[in-house]
mmCIF file of C-alpha atoms in Angstrom:
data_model
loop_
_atom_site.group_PDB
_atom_site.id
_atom_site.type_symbol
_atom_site.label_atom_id
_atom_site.label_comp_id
_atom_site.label_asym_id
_atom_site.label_seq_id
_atom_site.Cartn_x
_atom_site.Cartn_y
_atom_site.Cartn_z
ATOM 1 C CA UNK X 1 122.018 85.753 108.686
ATOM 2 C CA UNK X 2 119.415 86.098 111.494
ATOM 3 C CA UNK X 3 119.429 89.777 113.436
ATOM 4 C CA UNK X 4 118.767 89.320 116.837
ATOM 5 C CA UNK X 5 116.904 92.223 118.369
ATOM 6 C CA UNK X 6 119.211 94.593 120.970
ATOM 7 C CA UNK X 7 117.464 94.516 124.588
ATOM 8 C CA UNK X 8 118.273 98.075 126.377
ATOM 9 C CA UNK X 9 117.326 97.515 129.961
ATOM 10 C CA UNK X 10 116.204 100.288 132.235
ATOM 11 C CA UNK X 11 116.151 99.582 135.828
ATOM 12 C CA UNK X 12 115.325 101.523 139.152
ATOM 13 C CA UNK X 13 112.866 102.280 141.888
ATOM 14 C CA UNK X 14 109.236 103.648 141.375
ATOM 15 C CA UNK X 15 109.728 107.313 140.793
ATOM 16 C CA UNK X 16 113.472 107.557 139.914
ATOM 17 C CA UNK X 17 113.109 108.595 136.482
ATOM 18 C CA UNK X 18 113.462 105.857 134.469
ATOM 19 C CA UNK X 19 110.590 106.989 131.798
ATOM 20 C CA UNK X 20 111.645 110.574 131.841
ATOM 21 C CA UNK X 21 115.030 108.600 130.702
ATOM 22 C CA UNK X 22 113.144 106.690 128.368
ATOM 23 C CA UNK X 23 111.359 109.152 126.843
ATOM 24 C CA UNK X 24 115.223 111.786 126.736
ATOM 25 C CA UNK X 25 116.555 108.446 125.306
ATOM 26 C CA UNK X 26 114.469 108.046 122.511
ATOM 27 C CA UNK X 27 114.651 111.757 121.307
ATOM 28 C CA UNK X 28 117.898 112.347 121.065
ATOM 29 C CA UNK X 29 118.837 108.010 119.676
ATOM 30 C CA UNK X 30 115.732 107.416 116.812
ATOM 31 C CA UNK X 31 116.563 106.949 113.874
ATOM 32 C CA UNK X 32 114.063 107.129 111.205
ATOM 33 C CA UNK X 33 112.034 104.033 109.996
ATOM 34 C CA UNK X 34 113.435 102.606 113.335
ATOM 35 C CA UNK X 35 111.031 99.464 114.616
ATOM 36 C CA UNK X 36 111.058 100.137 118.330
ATOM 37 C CA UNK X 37 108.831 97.888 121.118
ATOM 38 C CA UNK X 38 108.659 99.540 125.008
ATOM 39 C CA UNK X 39 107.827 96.790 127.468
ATOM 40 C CA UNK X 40 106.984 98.855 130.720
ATOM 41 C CA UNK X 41 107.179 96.558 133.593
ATOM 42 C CA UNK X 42 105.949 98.921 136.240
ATOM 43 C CA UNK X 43 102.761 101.360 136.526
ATOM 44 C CA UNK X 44 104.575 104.469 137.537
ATOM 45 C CA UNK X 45 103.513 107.762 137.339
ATOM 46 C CA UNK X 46 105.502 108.749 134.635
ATOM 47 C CA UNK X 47 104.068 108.071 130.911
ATOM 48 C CA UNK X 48 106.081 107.705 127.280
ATOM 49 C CA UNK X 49 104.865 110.706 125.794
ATOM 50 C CA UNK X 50 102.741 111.413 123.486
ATOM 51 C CA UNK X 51 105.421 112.409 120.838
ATOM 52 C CA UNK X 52 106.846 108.891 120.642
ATOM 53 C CA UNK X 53 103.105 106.680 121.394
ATOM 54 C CA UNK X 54 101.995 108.428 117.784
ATOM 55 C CA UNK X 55 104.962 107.572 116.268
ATOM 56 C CA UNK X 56 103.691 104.128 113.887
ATOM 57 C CA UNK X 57 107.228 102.286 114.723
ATOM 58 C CA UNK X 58 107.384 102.673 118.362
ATOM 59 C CA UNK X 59 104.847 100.172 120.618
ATOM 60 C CA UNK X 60 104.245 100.198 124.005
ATOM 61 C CA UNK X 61 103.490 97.137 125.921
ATOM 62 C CA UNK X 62 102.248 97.393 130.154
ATOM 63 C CA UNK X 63 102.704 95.502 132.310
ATOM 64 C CA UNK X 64 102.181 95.619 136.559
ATOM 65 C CA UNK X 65 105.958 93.968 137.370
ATOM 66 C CA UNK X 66 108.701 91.721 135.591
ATOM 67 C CA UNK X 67 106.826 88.425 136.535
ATOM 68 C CA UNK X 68 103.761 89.309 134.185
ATOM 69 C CA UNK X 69 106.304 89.198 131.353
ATOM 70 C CA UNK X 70 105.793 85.415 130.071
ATOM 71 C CA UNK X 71 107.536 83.643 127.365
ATOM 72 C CA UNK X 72 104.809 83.091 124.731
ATOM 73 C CA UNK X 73 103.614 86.965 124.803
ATOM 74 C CA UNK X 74 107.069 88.082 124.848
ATOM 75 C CA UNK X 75 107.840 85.791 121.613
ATOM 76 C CA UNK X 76 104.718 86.346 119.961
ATOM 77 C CA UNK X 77 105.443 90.209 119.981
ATOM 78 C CA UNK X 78 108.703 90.255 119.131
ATOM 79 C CA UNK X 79 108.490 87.443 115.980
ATOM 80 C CA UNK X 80 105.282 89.636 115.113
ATOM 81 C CA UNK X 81 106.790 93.407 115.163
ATOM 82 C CA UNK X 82 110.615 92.251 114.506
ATOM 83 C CA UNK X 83 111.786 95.129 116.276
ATOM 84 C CA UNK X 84 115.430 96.861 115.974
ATOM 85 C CA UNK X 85 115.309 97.711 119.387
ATOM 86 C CA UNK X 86 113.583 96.521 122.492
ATOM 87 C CA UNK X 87 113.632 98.716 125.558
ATOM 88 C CA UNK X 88 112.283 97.322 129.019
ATOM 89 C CA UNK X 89 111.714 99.714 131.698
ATOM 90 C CA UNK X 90 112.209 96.916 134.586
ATOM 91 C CA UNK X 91 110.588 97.450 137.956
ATOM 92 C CA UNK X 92 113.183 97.834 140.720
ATOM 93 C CA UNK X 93 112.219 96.115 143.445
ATOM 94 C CA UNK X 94 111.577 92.579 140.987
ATOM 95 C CA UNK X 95 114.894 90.784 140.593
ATOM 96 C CA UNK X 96 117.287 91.702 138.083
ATOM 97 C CA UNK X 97 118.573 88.393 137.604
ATOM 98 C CA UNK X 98 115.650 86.668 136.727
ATOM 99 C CA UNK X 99 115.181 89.006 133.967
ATOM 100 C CA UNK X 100 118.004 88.214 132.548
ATOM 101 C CA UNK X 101 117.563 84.678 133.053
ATOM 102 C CA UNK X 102 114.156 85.041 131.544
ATOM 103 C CA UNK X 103 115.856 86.694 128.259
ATOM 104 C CA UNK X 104 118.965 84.154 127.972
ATOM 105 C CA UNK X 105 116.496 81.329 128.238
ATOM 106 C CA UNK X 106 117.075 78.804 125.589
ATOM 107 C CA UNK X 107 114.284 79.843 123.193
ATOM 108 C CA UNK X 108 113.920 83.978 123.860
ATOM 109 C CA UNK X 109 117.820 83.995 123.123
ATOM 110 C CA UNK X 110 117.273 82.828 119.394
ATOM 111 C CA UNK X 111 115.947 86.393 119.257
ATOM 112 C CA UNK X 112 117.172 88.743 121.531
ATOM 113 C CA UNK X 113 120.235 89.826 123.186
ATOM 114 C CA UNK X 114 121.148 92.418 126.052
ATOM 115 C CA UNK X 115 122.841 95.162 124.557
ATOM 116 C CA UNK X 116 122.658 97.655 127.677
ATOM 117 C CA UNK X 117 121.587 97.765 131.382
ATOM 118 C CA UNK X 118 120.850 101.277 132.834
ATOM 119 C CA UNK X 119 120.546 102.177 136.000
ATOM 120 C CA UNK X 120 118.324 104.985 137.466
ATOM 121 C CA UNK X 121 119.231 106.155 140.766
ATOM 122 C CA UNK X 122 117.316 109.172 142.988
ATOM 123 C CA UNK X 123 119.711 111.120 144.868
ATOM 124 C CA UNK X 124 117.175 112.002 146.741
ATOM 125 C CA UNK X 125 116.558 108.214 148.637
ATOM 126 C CA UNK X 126 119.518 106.381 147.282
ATOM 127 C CA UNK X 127 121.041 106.372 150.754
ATOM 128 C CA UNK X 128 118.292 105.315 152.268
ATOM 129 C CA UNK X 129 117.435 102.337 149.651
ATOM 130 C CA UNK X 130 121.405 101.584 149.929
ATOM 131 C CA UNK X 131 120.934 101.247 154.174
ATOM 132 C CA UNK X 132 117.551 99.500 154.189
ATOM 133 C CA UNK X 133 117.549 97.743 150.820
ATOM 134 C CA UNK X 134 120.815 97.095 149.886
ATOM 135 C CA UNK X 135 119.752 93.128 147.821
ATOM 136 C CA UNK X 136 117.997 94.392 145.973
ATOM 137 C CA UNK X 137 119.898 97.643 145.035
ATOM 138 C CA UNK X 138 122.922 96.451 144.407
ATOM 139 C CA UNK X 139 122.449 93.983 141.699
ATOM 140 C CA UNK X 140 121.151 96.847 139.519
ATOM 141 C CA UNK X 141 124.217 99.175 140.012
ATOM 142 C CA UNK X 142 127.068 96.184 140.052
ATOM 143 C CA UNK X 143 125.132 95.155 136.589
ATOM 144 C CA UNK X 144 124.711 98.577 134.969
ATOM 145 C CA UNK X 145 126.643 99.984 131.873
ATOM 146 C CA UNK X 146 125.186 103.307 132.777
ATOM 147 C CA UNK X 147 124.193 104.877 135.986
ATOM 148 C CA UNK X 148 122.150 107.966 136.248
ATOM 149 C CA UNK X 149 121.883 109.710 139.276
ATOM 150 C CA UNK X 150 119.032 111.828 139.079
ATOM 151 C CA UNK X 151 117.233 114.642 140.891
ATOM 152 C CA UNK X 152 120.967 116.369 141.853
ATOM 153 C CA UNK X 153 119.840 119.686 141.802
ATOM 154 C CA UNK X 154 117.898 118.599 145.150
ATOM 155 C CA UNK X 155 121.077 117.539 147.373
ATOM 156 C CA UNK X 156 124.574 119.392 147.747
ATOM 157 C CA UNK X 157 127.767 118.549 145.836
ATOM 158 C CA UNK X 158 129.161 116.271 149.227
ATOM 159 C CA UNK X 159 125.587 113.768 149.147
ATOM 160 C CA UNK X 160 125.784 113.645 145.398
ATOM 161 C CA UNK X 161 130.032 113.110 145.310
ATOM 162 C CA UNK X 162 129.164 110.343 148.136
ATOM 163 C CA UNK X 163 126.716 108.563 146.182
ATOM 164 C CA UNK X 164 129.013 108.559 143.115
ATOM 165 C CA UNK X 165 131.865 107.074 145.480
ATOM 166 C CA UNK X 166 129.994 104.083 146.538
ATOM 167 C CA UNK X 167 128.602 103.484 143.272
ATOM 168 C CA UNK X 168 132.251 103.709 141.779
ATOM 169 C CA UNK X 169 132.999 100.980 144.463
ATOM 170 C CA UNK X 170 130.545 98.787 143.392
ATOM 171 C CA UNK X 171 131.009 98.821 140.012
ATOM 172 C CA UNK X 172 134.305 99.716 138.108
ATOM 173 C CA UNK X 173 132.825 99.818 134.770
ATOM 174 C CA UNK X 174 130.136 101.872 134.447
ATOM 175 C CA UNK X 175 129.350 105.394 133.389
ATOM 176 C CA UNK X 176 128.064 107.842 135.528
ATOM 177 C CA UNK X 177 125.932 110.740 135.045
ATOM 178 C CA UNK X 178 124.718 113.401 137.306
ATOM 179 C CA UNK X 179 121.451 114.757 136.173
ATOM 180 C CA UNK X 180 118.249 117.150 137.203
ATOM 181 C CA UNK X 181 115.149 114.975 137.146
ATOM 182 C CA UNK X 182 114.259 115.737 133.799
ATOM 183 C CA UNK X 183 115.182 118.794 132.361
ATOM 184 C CA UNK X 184 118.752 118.455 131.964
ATOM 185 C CA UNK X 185 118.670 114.656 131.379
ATOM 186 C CA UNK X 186 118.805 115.469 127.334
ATOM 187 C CA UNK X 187 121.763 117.630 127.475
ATOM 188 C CA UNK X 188 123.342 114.985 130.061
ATOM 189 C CA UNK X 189 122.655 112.406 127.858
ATOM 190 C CA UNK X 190 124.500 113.807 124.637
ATOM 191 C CA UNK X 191 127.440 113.753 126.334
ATOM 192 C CA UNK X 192 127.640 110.563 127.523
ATOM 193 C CA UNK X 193 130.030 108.017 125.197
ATOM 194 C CA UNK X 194 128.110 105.166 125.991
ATOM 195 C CA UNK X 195 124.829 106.838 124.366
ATOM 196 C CA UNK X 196 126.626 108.674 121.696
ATOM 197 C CA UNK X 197 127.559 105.533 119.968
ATOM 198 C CA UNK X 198 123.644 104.764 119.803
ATOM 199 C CA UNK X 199 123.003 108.131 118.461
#
């Protein structure tokens, strides 16, 4: 029987973390001989590192937003690597739900499914994304299976609790996970159910 390949999205604003999650997320879920493709949909300053770009099973594909993704490319790579995973680090401000209407279209379903939709949130401007930006915020939190909310060691316990509240509000299913930018986003990580069962 055919495998379709997982899609893990990985959704936020520029500079929220979502390749420092990428990169946590990969070291701690790997497993060995595992065919992995990256489709970075944003030119951010963060990088995959150079641990997992050596690594002969894991490719990384760049791209300047969402819209440059295109059907034929998008086939051609995954028909050509047959990965076991495909991980798309989506660029926030592009719509969520053309994405996935891009990756339930009639022919890119054949091979693919969505298997996960995390969201990366900054403490640091969430309120002020949520105020002045709230369209195109809220699709990625009211979508999400996981929601990190990073840099928390740079606001108190009330900003972060508040953010948490209105992101419970908006979506009752999710998990939530405070983390530091990137240094504690391993050890938040392994303790999260939803990742532990990819582990």
């Amino acid at each position: 029987m055919f495998r379709r390949t997982g899609v893990e999205i990985v959704t936020g604003f520029l500079g929220s973390g979502k390749t420092s999650f990428i990169n946590s997320f990969l070291k701690i879920s790997k497993k060995k001989n595992e065919e992995i493709i990256i489709f970075q949909c944003e030119k951010g300053k963060g990088i995959i590192s150079e641990e997992l770009t050596s690594d002969k099973n894991i490719v990384v594909k760049q791209f300047a937003s969402n819209y440059e993704l295109k059907e034929n490319e998008f086939l051609r790579a995954v028909k050509f690597y047959a990965p076991n995973r495909l991980i798309i680090e989506s660029n926030g401000v592009c719509s969520l739900d053309k994405l996935l209407l891009f990756l339930n279209s009639k022919q890119i379903k054949k091979y693919v499914k969505v298997t996960a939709i995390i969201t990366i949130i900054d403490g640091c401007t969430f309120n002020m994304f949520f105020k002045n930006m709230a369209s195109l915020i809220l699709p990625n939190i009211q979508a999400a299976d996981l929601i990190i909310v990073s840099n928390c060691s740079k606001i108190s316990e009330a900003i972060a609790k508040d953010i948490i509240d209105k992101i419970k509000e908006l979506n009752f299913h999710a998990n939530i996970l405070k983390s530091d930018f990137t240094y504690t986003m391993i050890d938040s990580l392994k303790n999260c159910s939803i990742i532990k069962k990819k582990i």
